[in-house]
PDB file of C-alpha atoms in Angstrom:
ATOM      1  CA  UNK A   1      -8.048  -9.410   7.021  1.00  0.00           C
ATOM      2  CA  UNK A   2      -9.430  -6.057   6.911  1.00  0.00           C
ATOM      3  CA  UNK A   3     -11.933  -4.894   4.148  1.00  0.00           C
ATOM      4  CA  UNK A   4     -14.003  -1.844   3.213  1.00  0.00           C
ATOM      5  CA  UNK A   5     -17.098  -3.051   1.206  1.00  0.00           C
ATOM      6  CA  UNK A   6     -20.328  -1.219  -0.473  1.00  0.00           C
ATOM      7  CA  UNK A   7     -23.471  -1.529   1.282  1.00  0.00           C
ATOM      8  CA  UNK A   8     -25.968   0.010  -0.773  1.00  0.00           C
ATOM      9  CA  UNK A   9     -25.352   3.470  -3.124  1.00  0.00           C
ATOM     10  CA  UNK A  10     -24.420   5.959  -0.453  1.00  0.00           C
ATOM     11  CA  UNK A  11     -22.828   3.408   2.468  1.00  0.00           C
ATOM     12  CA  UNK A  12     -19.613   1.999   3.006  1.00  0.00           C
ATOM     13  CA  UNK A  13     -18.583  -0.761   5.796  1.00  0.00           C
ATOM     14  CA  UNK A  14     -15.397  -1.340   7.184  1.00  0.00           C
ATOM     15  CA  UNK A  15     -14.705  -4.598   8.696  1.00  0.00           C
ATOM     16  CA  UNK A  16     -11.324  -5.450  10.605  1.00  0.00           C
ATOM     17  CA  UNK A  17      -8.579  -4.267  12.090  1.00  0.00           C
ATOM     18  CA  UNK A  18      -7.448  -0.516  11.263  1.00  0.00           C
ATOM     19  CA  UNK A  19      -3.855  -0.694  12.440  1.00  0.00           C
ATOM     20  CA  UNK A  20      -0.967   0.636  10.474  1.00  0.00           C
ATOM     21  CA  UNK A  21      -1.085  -3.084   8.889  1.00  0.00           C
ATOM     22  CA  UNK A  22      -4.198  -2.267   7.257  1.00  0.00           C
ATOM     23  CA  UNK A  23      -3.858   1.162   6.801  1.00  0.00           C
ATOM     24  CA  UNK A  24      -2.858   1.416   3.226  1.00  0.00           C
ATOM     25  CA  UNK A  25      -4.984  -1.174   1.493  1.00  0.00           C
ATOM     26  CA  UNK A  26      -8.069   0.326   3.533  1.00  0.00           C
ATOM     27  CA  UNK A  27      -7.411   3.856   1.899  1.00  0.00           C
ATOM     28  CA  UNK A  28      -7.079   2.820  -0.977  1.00  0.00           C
ATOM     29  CA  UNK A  29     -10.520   0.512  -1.224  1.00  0.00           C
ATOM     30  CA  UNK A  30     -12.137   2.909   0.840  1.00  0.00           C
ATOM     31  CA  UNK A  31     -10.994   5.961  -1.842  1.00  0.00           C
ATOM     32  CA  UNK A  32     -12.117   3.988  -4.979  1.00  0.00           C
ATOM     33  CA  UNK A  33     -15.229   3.103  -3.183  1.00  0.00           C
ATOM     34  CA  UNK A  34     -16.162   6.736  -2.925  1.00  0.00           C
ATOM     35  CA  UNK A  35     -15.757   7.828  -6.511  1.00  0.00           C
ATOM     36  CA  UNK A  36     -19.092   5.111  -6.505  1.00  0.00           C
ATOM     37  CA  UNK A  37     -21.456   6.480  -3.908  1.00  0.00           C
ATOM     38  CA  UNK A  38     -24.170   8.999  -3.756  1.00  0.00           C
ATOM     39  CA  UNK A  39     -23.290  11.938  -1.255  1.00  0.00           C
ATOM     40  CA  UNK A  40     -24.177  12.123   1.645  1.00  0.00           C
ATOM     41  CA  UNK A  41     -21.666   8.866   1.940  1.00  0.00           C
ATOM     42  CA  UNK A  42     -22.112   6.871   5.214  1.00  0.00           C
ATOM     43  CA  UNK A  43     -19.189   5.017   6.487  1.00  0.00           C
ATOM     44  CA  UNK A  44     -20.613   2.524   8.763  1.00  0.00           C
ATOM     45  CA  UNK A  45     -17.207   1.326  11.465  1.00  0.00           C
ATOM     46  CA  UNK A  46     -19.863  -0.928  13.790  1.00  0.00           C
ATOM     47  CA  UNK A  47     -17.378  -3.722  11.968  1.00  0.00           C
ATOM     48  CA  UNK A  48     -14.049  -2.336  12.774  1.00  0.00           C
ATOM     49  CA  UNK A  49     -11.851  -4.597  15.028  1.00  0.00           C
ATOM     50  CA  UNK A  50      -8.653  -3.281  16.831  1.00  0.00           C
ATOM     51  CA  UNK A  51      -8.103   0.521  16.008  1.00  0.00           C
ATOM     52  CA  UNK A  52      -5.665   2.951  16.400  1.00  0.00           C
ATOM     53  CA  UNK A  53      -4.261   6.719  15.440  1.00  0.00           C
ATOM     54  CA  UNK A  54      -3.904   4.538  11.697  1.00  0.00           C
ATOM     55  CA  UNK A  55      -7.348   3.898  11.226  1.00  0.00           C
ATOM     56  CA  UNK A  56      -7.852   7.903  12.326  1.00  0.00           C
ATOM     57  CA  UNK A  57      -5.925   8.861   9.632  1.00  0.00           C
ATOM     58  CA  UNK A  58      -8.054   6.524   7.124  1.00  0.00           C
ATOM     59  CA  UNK A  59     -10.812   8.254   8.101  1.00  0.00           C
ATOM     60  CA  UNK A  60      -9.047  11.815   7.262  1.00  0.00           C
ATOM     61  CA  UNK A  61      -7.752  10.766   3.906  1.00  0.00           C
ATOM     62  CA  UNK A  62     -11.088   9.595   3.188  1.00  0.00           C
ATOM     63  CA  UNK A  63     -12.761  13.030   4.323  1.00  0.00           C
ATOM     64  CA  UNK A  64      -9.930  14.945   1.956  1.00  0.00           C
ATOM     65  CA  UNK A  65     -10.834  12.154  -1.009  1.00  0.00           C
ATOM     66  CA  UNK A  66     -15.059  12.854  -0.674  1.00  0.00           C
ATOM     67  CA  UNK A  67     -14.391  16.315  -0.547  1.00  0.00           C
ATOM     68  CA  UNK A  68     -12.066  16.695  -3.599  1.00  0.00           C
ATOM     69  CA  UNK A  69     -14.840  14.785  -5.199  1.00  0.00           C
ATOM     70  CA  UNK A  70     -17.536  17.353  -4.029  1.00  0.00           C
ATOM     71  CA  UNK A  71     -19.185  14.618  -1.306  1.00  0.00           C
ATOM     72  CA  UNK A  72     -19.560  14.783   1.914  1.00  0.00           C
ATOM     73  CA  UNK A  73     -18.626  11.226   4.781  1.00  0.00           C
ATOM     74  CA  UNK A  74     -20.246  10.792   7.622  1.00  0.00           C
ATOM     75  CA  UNK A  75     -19.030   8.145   9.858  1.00  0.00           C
ATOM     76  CA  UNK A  76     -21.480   6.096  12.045  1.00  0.00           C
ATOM     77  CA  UNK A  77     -21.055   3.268  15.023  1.00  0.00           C
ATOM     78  CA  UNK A  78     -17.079   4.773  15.151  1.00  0.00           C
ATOM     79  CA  UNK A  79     -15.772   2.174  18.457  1.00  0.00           C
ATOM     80  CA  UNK A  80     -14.722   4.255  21.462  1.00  0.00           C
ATOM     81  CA  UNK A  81     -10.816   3.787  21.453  1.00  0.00           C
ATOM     82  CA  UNK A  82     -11.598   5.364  17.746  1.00  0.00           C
ATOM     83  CA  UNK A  83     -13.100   8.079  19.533  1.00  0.00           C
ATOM     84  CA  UNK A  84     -10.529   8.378  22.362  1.00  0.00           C
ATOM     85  CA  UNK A  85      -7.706   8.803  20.122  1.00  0.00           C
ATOM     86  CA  UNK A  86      -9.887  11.513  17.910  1.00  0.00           C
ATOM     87  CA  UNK A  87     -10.551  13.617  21.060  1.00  0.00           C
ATOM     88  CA  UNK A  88      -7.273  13.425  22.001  1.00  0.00           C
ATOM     89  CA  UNK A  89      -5.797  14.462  19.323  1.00  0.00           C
ATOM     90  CA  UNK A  90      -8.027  17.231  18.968  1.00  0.00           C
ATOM     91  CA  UNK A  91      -9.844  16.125  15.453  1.00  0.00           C
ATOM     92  CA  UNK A  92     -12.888  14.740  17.346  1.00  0.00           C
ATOM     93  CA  UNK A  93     -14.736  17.631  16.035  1.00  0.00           C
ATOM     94  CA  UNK A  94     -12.963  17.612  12.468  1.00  0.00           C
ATOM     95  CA  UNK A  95     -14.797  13.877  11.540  1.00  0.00           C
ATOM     96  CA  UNK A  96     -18.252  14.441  11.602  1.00  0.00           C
ATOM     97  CA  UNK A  97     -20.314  11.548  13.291  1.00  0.00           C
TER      98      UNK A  97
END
């Protein structure tokens, strides 16, 4: 089961899968989460399992959520497939790590 938890008052962790399975529920927690934390938010995705171009999007809605709410993500420990897919879809310099 995938999750997106609070860490401490500007973090975020994601732990499982982000496959179009997960994709949904992980926005969602992941956009209430944010209306929480102190900017600069760090989402921490050492604790992501399998990813794909789903869990790429998360990450995007979650940069559109922080910034409608005037705060700024910054993803950390992003796995390398998560990476790979970024680059190639050219947004590897849109999500700031």
């Amino acid at each position: 089961m995938s999750k997106v938890s609070q860490v401490d008052a500007s973090r975020m962790a994601v732990q499982g899968d982000m496959l179009v399975a997960d994709a949904l529920e992980l926005r969602a927690a992941g956009e209430a989460l944010l209306g929480t934390l102190a900017s600069p938010v760090t989402v921490d995705l050492a604790g992501a399992g399998a990813v794909g171009s789903a869990g790429v999007s998360v990450l995007l809605c979650w940069m559109r959520h922080a910034e409608k709410l005037g705060k700024r993500l910054i993803f950390i420990n992003m796995p390398d497939k998560m990476y790979d897919v970024s680059r190639v879809s050219g947004l590897d310099g849109v999500i700031p790590t």
